[in-house]
Amino acid sequence: MMSQPSRALLWFLKLANIPHNVHIIKLAQGQHITNKDFAKINPLRQVPSLHDQSNGHNLRESSTIVRYLAATRDIPDYLYPSDPVLRSKVEFYLDWHPLNFRAGAAGSVGELFLAPMRGKETDQGQLKRCSKILESGLRKLETIFLSESDWISGLSQPSFADLQCLCELNMLDLIDYDFSRYPKIVEWRNRMENLEHFEEVHRIFNRVTNRSSKL
């Protein structure tokens, strides 16, 4: 599974011990476009998506799905706190993430890894814009989000915010990104990769990046 938010959601489901069935949509083969059953669940044809068999409700977007599951399932409180103050800390990162970190990370990987793989030239202007967002995001992770805590949201345990962030950050392995300037991120990443279900959720991804010695 290569999709960053799909990995984060799957990791959440496993940590929360929520029964689920996984249906793989192969984006590289265009199945998100051609699969008519998938289009019924998500007319936007994006992953991840979730179909709740208990009531037939279809959901899209990983953070929306997690909020829904927190409201309808009995989940470990540390993953998505019930306390409004603590939950706001998690949601702060989730709201910040798409434009301030994902845009830079995914954009950089797109230009430096995906474009050449597809036989396209790197758009240097787009790469410069994405790199600027990426570096700004990494600096904020290092100096703000991880400044006084072992975890992204400043809580005592990792939350869904950490899962979302890690699954985005490790995409940078595809472009051999050097994290040596960010020691707190490196330490946090090591903690995250020792969490339960990390290897299982990242099995396919780690094969691609050749990072895991366990595979």
PDB file of C-alpha atoms in Angstrom:
ATOM      1  CA  MET A   1       0.000   0.000   0.000  1.00  0.00           C
ATOM      2  CA  MET A   2       1.658   3.212  -1.196  1.00  0.00           C
ATOM      3  CA  SER A   3      -1.009   5.845  -0.501  1.00  0.00           C
ATOM      4  CA  GLN A   4       0.068   7.891   2.516  1.00  0.00           C
ATOM      5  CA  PRO A   5      -3.396   8.585   4.030  1.00  0.00           C
ATOM      6  CA  SER A   6      -4.500   5.022   3.293  1.00  0.00           C
ATOM      7  CA  ARG A   7      -1.580   3.651   5.311  1.00  0.00           C
ATOM      8  CA  ALA A   8      -2.346   6.046   8.169  1.00  0.00           C
ATOM      9  CA  LEU A   9      -5.992   4.980   8.225  1.00  0.00           C
ATOM     10  CA  LEU A  10      -5.162   1.274   8.079  1.00  0.00           C
ATOM     11  CA  TRP A  11      -2.678   1.722  10.931  1.00  0.00           C
ATOM     12  CA  PHE A  12      -5.374   3.505  12.955  1.00  0.00           C
ATOM     13  CA  LEU A  13      -7.876   0.697  12.327  1.00  0.00           C
ATOM     14  CA  LYS A  14      -5.391  -1.914  13.512  1.00  0.00           C
ATOM     15  CA  LEU A  15      -4.293   0.013  16.612  1.00  0.00           C
ATOM     16  CA  ALA A  16      -7.930   0.696  17.481  1.00  0.00           C
ATOM     17  CA  ASN A  17      -8.810  -2.982  16.912  1.00  0.00           C
ATOM     18  CA  ILE A  18     -11.715  -2.061  14.645  1.00  0.00           C
ATOM     19  CA  PRO A  19     -12.857  -5.014  12.489  1.00  0.00           C
ATOM     20  CA  HIS A  20     -12.389  -4.194   8.817  1.00  0.00           C
ATOM     21  CA  ASN A  21     -11.909  -5.635   5.355  1.00  0.00           C
ATOM     22  CA  VAL A  22      -9.296  -4.105   3.074  1.00  0.00           C
ATOM     23  CA  HIS A  23      -9.992  -3.747  -0.632  1.00  0.00           C
ATOM     24  CA  ILE A  24      -6.918  -2.746  -2.603  1.00  0.00           C
ATOM     25  CA  ILE A  25      -7.393  -0.155  -5.348  1.00  0.00           C
ATOM     26  CA  LYS A  26      -4.347  -0.118  -7.624  1.00  0.00           C
ATOM     27  CA  LEU A  27      -3.894   3.542  -8.485  1.00  0.00           C
ATOM     28  CA  ALA A  28      -1.021   2.922 -10.897  1.00  0.00           C
ATOM     29  CA  GLN A  29      -3.344   0.732 -12.944  1.00  0.00           C
ATOM     30  CA  GLY A  30      -6.106   3.323 -12.882  1.00  0.00           C
ATOM     31  CA  GLN A  31      -8.518   1.172 -10.902  1.00  0.00           C
ATOM     32  CA  HIS A  32      -9.771   4.229  -9.023  1.00  0.00           C
ATOM     33  CA  ILE A  33     -11.069   5.427 -12.396  1.00  0.00           C
ATOM     34  CA  THR A  34     -12.264   2.145 -13.926  1.00  0.00           C
ATOM     35  CA  ASN A  35     -13.717   0.361 -10.888  1.00  0.00           C
ATOM     36  CA  LYS A  36     -17.435   1.131 -10.939  1.00  0.00           C
ATOM     37  CA  ASP A  37     -18.084  -0.329  -7.497  1.00  0.00           C
ATOM     38  CA  PHE A  38     -15.446   1.954  -6.013  1.00  0.00           C
ATOM     39  CA  ALA A  39     -17.015   4.950  -7.733  1.00  0.00           C
ATOM     40  CA  LYS A  40     -20.263   4.223  -5.882  1.00  0.00           C
ATOM     41  CA  ILE A  41     -18.415   4.504  -2.564  1.00  0.00           C
ATOM     42  CA  ASN A  42     -16.418   7.567  -3.596  1.00  0.00           C
ATOM     43  CA  PRO A  43     -17.583   9.520  -6.648  1.00  0.00           C
ATOM     44  CA  LEU A  44     -14.365  11.570  -6.364  1.00  0.00           C
ATOM     45  CA  ARG A  45     -12.503   8.294  -7.002  1.00  0.00           C
ATOM     46  CA  GLN A  46      -9.893   8.936  -4.306  1.00  0.00           C
ATOM     47  CA  VAL A  47      -8.392   6.772  -1.596  1.00  0.00           C
ATOM     48  CA  PRO A  48      -8.886   6.072   1.202  1.00  0.00           C
ATOM     49  CA  SER A  49     -12.600   5.494   1.364  1.00  0.00           C
ATOM     50  CA  LEU A  50     -14.707   3.551   3.825  1.00  0.00           C
ATOM     51  CA  HIS A  51     -18.042   1.753   3.574  1.00  0.00           C
ATOM     52  CA  ASP A  52     -19.689   1.204   6.952  1.00  0.00           C
ATOM     53  CA  GLN A  53     -21.550  -2.090   6.635  1.00  0.00           C
ATOM     54  CA  SER A  54     -23.552  -1.379   9.785  1.00  0.00           C
ATOM     55  CA  ASN A  55     -25.560   1.403   8.137  1.00  0.00           C
ATOM     56  CA  GLY A  56     -24.442   1.608   4.498  1.00  0.00           C
ATOM     57  CA  HIS A  57     -22.753   4.986   4.985  1.00  0.00           C
ATOM     58  CA  ASN A  58     -19.843   5.827   2.672  1.00  0.00           C
ATOM     59  CA  LEU A  59     -17.013   8.073   3.829  1.00  0.00           C
ATOM     60  CA  ARG A  60     -14.069   9.818   2.167  1.00  0.00           C
ATOM     61  CA  GLU A  61     -10.897  11.525   3.403  1.00  0.00           C
ATOM     62  CA  SER A  62      -8.812   9.864   6.115  1.00  0.00           C
ATOM     63  CA  SER A  63      -9.322  12.515   8.806  1.00  0.00           C
ATOM     64  CA  THR A  64     -13.085  12.565   8.226  1.00  0.00           C
ATOM     65  CA  ILE A  65     -13.172   8.780   8.489  1.00  0.00           C
ATOM     66  CA  VAL A  66     -11.241   8.822  11.766  1.00  0.00           C
ATOM     67  CA  ARG A  67     -13.535  11.475  13.249  1.00  0.00           C
ATOM     68  CA  TYR A  68     -16.522   9.337  12.263  1.00  0.00           C
ATOM     69  CA  LEU A  69     -15.012   6.195  13.777  1.00  0.00           C
ATOM     70  CA  ALA A  70     -14.192   8.062  16.990  1.00  0.00           C
ATOM     71  CA  ALA A  71     -17.860   9.052  17.218  1.00  0.00           C
ATOM     72  CA  THR A  72     -19.308   5.647  16.365  1.00  0.00           C
ATOM     73  CA  ARG A  73     -16.821   3.099  17.728  1.00  0.00           C
ATOM     74  CA  ASP A  74     -15.115   2.407  21.021  1.00  0.00           C
ATOM     75  CA  ILE A  75     -11.518   3.375  20.274  1.00  0.00           C
ATOM     76  CA  PRO A  76      -8.451   3.897  22.502  1.00  0.00           C
ATOM     77  CA  ASP A  77      -8.669   7.448  23.749  1.00  0.00           C
ATOM     78  CA  TYR A  78      -5.026   8.227  23.035  1.00  0.00           C
ATOM     79  CA  LEU A  79      -5.509   7.773  19.287  1.00  0.00           C
ATOM     80  CA  TYR A  80      -8.250  10.412  19.084  1.00  0.00           C
ATOM     81  CA  PRO A  81      -8.996  11.934  22.510  1.00  0.00           C
ATOM     82  CA  SER A  82     -12.549  12.435  23.713  1.00  0.00           C
ATOM     83  CA  ASP A  83     -11.521  15.422  25.844  1.00  0.00           C
ATOM     84  CA  PRO A  84     -12.159  18.575  23.741  1.00  0.00           C
ATOM     85  CA  VAL A  85      -8.898  20.244  24.753  1.00  0.00           C
ATOM     86  CA  LEU A  86      -6.760  17.226  23.939  1.00  0.00           C
ATOM     87  CA  ARG A  87      -8.702  16.497  20.762  1.00  0.00           C
ATOM     88  CA  SER A  88      -8.158  20.064  19.573  1.00  0.00           C
ATOM     89  CA  LYS A  89      -4.406  19.458  19.713  1.00  0.00           C
ATOM     90  CA  VAL A  90      -4.758  16.481  17.401  1.00  0.00           C
ATOM     91  CA  GLU A  91      -7.123  18.306  15.063  1.00  0.00           C
ATOM     92  CA  PHE A  92      -4.788  21.297  14.925  1.00  0.00           C
ATOM     93  CA  TYR A  93      -2.126  19.132  13.318  1.00  0.00           C
ATOM     94  CA  LEU A  94      -4.616  17.360  11.025  1.00  0.00           C
ATOM     95  CA  ASP A  95      -5.872  20.729   9.739  1.00  0.00           C
ATOM     96  CA  TRP A  96      -2.314  22.052   9.331  1.00  0.00           C
ATOM     97  CA  HIS A  97      -0.962  18.949   7.594  1.00  0.00           C
ATOM     98  CA  PRO A  98      -2.408  19.054   4.034  1.00  0.00           C
ATOM     99  CA  LEU A  99      -1.189  22.469   2.889  1.00  0.00           C
ATOM    100  CA  ASN A 100       1.836  22.868   5.145  1.00  0.00           C
ATOM    101  CA  PHE A 101       3.525  19.482   4.984  1.00  0.00           C
ATOM    102  CA  ARG A 102       1.784  17.066   2.608  1.00  0.00           C
ATOM    103  CA  ALA A 103       1.789  19.591  -0.240  1.00  0.00           C
ATOM    104  CA  GLY A 104       5.555  19.929   0.003  1.00  0.00           C
ATOM    105  CA  ALA A 105       6.398  16.281   0.623  1.00  0.00           C
ATOM    106  CA  ALA A 106       4.043  14.771  -1.941  1.00  0.00           C
ATOM    107  CA  GLY A 107       4.899  17.468  -4.473  1.00  0.00           C
ATOM    108  CA  SER A 108       8.629  16.908  -4.112  1.00  0.00           C
ATOM    109  CA  VAL A 109       8.232  13.144  -4.446  1.00  0.00           C
ATOM    110  CA  GLY A 110       6.026  13.693  -7.470  1.00  0.00           C
ATOM    111  CA  GLU A 111       8.626  15.784  -9.269  1.00  0.00           C
ATOM    112  CA  LEU A 112      11.755  13.852  -8.272  1.00  0.00           C
ATOM    113  CA  PHE A 113      10.441  10.274  -8.249  1.00  0.00           C
ATOM    114  CA  LEU A 114       7.100   9.875  -9.987  1.00  0.00           C
ATOM    115  CA  ALA A 115       7.726  12.176 -12.953  1.00  0.00           C
ATOM    116  CA  PRO A 116      10.944  10.415 -14.090  1.00  0.00           C
ATOM    117  CA  MET A 117       9.349   7.026 -13.447  1.00  0.00           C
ATOM    118  CA  ARG A 118       6.570   8.022 -15.860  1.00  0.00           C
ATOM    119  CA  GLY A 119       9.036   9.299 -18.444  1.00  0.00           C
ATOM    120  CA  LYS A 120       8.322  12.959 -17.737  1.00  0.00           C
ATOM    121  CA  GLU A 121      10.717  15.801 -17.053  1.00  0.00           C
ATOM    122  CA  THR A 122      10.890  17.382 -13.622  1.00  0.00           C
ATOM    123  CA  ASP A 123       9.182  20.762 -13.501  1.00  0.00           C
ATOM    124  CA  GLN A 124      11.918  22.778 -11.825  1.00  0.00           C
ATOM    125  CA  GLY A 125       9.581  25.644 -10.959  1.00  0.00           C
ATOM    126  CA  GLN A 126       7.098  23.310  -9.287  1.00  0.00           C
ATOM    127  CA  LEU A 127       9.923  21.479  -7.526  1.00  0.00           C
ATOM    128  CA  LYS A 128      11.229  24.761  -6.115  1.00  0.00           C
ATOM    129  CA  ARG A 129       7.769  25.667  -4.793  1.00  0.00           C
ATOM    130  CA  CYS A 130       7.244  22.241  -3.240  1.00  0.00           C
ATOM    131  CA  SER A 131      10.720  22.179  -1.714  1.00  0.00           C
ATOM    132  CA  LYS A 132      10.058  25.504  -0.030  1.00  0.00           C
ATOM    133  CA  ILE A 133       6.849  24.169   1.539  1.00  0.00           C
ATOM    134  CA  LEU A 134       8.610  20.955   2.542  1.00  0.00           C
ATOM    135  CA  GLU A 135      11.506  22.659   4.288  1.00  0.00           C
ATOM    136  CA  SER A 136       9.177  25.043   6.100  1.00  0.00           C
ATOM    137  CA  GLY A 137       7.041  22.118   7.225  1.00  0.00           C
ATOM    138  CA  LEU A 138      10.003  20.115   8.482  1.00  0.00           C
ATOM    139  CA  ARG A 139      11.336  23.100  10.421  1.00  0.00           C
ATOM    140  CA  LYS A 140       7.974  23.535  12.128  1.00  0.00           C
ATOM    141  CA  LEU A 141       7.785  19.843  12.972  1.00  0.00           C
ATOM    142  CA  GLU A 142      11.250  20.073  14.519  1.00  0.00           C
ATOM    143  CA  THR A 143      10.888  23.365  16.382  1.00  0.00           C
ATOM    144  CA  ILE A 144       7.172  23.529  17.227  1.00  0.00           C
ATOM    145  CA  PHE A 145       5.318  20.216  17.071  1.00  0.00           C
ATOM    146  CA  LEU A 146       8.162  18.177  18.595  1.00  0.00           C
ATOM    147  CA  SER A 147       9.771  20.938  20.638  1.00  0.00           C
ATOM    148  CA  GLU A 148       8.479  19.845  24.050  1.00  0.00           C
ATOM    149  CA  SER A 149       6.993  16.401  23.488  1.00  0.00           C
ATOM    150  CA  ASP A 150       7.830  12.977  22.104  1.00  0.00           C
ATOM    151  CA  TRP A 151       4.679  13.098  19.976  1.00  0.00           C
ATOM    152  CA  ILE A 152       3.295  15.457  17.338  1.00  0.00           C
ATOM    153  CA  SER A 153       0.284  16.737  19.279  1.00  0.00           C
ATOM    154  CA  GLY A 154       2.119  17.219  22.559  1.00  0.00           C
ATOM    155  CA  LEU A 155       0.267  14.338  24.184  1.00  0.00           C
ATOM    156  CA  SER A 156       1.674  11.526  26.300  1.00  0.00           C
ATOM    157  CA  GLN A 157       1.088   8.915  23.574  1.00  0.00           C
ATOM    158  CA  PRO A 158       1.011   8.897  19.763  1.00  0.00           C
ATOM    159  CA  SER A 159      -2.296   9.960  18.227  1.00  0.00           C
ATOM    160  CA  PHE A 160      -3.701   9.760  14.717  1.00  0.00           C
ATOM    161  CA  ALA A 161      -1.794  12.985  14.021  1.00  0.00           C
ATOM    162  CA  ASP A 162       1.457  11.047  14.444  1.00  0.00           C
ATOM    163  CA  LEU A 163       0.259   8.293  12.119  1.00  0.00           C
ATOM    164  CA  GLN A 164      -0.731  10.800   9.460  1.00  0.00           C
ATOM    165  CA  CYS A 165       2.561  12.648   9.721  1.00  0.00           C
ATOM    166  CA  LEU A 166       4.792   9.573   9.687  1.00  0.00           C
ATOM    167  CA  CYS A 167       3.083   8.063   6.650  1.00  0.00           C
ATOM    168  CA  GLU A 168       3.738  11.297   4.774  1.00  0.00           C
ATOM    169  CA  LEU A 169       7.275  11.749   6.015  1.00  0.00           C
ATOM    170  CA  ASN A 170       8.519   8.314   5.038  1.00  0.00           C
ATOM    171  CA  MET A 171       7.508   8.956   1.421  1.00  0.00           C
ATOM    172  CA  LEU A 172      10.646  11.106   1.331  1.00  0.00           C
ATOM    173  CA  ASP A 173      12.695   7.905   1.369  1.00  0.00           C
ATOM    174  CA  LEU A 174      11.740   7.593  -2.290  1.00  0.00           C
ATOM    175  CA  ILE A 175      13.952  10.607  -3.005  1.00  0.00           C
ATOM    176  CA  ASP A 176      16.655   9.701  -0.438  1.00  0.00           C
ATOM    177  CA  TYR A 177      15.933  12.760   1.662  1.00  0.00           C
ATOM    178  CA  ASP A 178      18.589  13.552   4.298  1.00  0.00           C
ATOM    179  CA  PHE A 179      16.977  14.167   7.709  1.00  0.00           C
ATOM    180  CA  SER A 180      20.246  14.802   9.568  1.00  0.00           C
ATOM    181  CA  ARG A 181      19.349  18.470  10.101  1.00  0.00           C
ATOM    182  CA  TYR A 182      16.274  17.419  12.061  1.00  0.00           C
ATOM    183  CA  PRO A 183      17.384  15.277  15.040  1.00  0.00           C
ATOM    184  CA  LYS A 184      14.033  15.473  16.860  1.00  0.00           C
ATOM    185  CA  ILE A 185      12.233  14.251  13.750  1.00  0.00           C
ATOM    186  CA  VAL A 186      14.713  11.378  13.443  1.00  0.00           C
ATOM    187  CA  GLU A 187      14.163  10.366  17.076  1.00  0.00           C
ATOM    188  CA  TRP A 188      10.376  10.650  16.730  1.00  0.00           C
ATOM    189  CA  ARG A 189      10.482   8.598  13.555  1.00  0.00           C
ATOM    190  CA  ASN A 190      12.386   5.829  15.321  1.00  0.00           C
ATOM    191  CA  ARG A 191       9.736   5.759  18.043  1.00  0.00           C
ATOM    192  CA  MET A 192       6.961   5.619  15.468  1.00  0.00           C
ATOM    193  CA  GLU A 193       8.537   2.779  13.534  1.00  0.00           C
ATOM    194  CA  ASN A 194       8.651   0.702  16.714  1.00  0.00           C
ATOM    195  CA  LEU A 195       4.902   0.973  17.234  1.00  0.00           C
ATOM    196  CA  GLU A 196       2.691  -2.059  16.847  1.00  0.00           C
ATOM    197  CA  HIS A 197       1.571  -2.845  13.263  1.00  0.00           C
ATOM    198  CA  PHE A 198       4.116  -0.510  11.631  1.00  0.00           C
ATOM    199  CA  GLU A 199       5.839  -3.284   9.686  1.00  0.00           C
ATOM    200  CA  GLU A 200       2.556  -4.890   8.693  1.00  0.00           C
ATOM    201  CA  VAL A 201       1.036  -1.659   7.380  1.00  0.00           C
ATOM    202  CA  HIS A 202       4.233  -0.635   5.570  1.00  0.00           C
ATOM    203  CA  ARG A 203       5.181  -4.023   4.137  1.00  0.00           C
ATOM    204  CA  ILE A 204       4.622  -3.079   0.487  1.00  0.00           C
ATOM    205  CA  PHE A 205       5.982   0.421   0.925  1.00  0.00           C
ATOM    206  CA  ASN A 206       9.143  -0.856   2.608  1.00  0.00           C
ATOM    207  CA  ARG A 207       9.722  -3.290  -0.220  1.00  0.00           C
ATOM    208  CA  VAL A 208       9.700  -0.380  -2.649  1.00  0.00           C
ATOM    209  CA  THR A 209      12.094   1.719  -0.578  1.00  0.00           C
ATOM    210  CA  ASN A 210      14.215  -1.267   0.564  1.00  0.00           C
ATOM    211  CA  ARG A 211      14.222   0.143   4.112  1.00  0.00           C
ATOM    212  CA  SER A 212      13.049  -2.806   6.155  1.00  0.00           C
ATOM    213  CA  SER A 213      15.494  -5.550   7.119  1.00  0.00           C
ATOM    214  CA  LYS A 214      12.564  -7.641   8.294  1.00  0.00           C
ATOM    215  CA  LEU A 215      11.137  -8.197   4.822  1.00  0.00           C
TER     216      LEU A 215
END
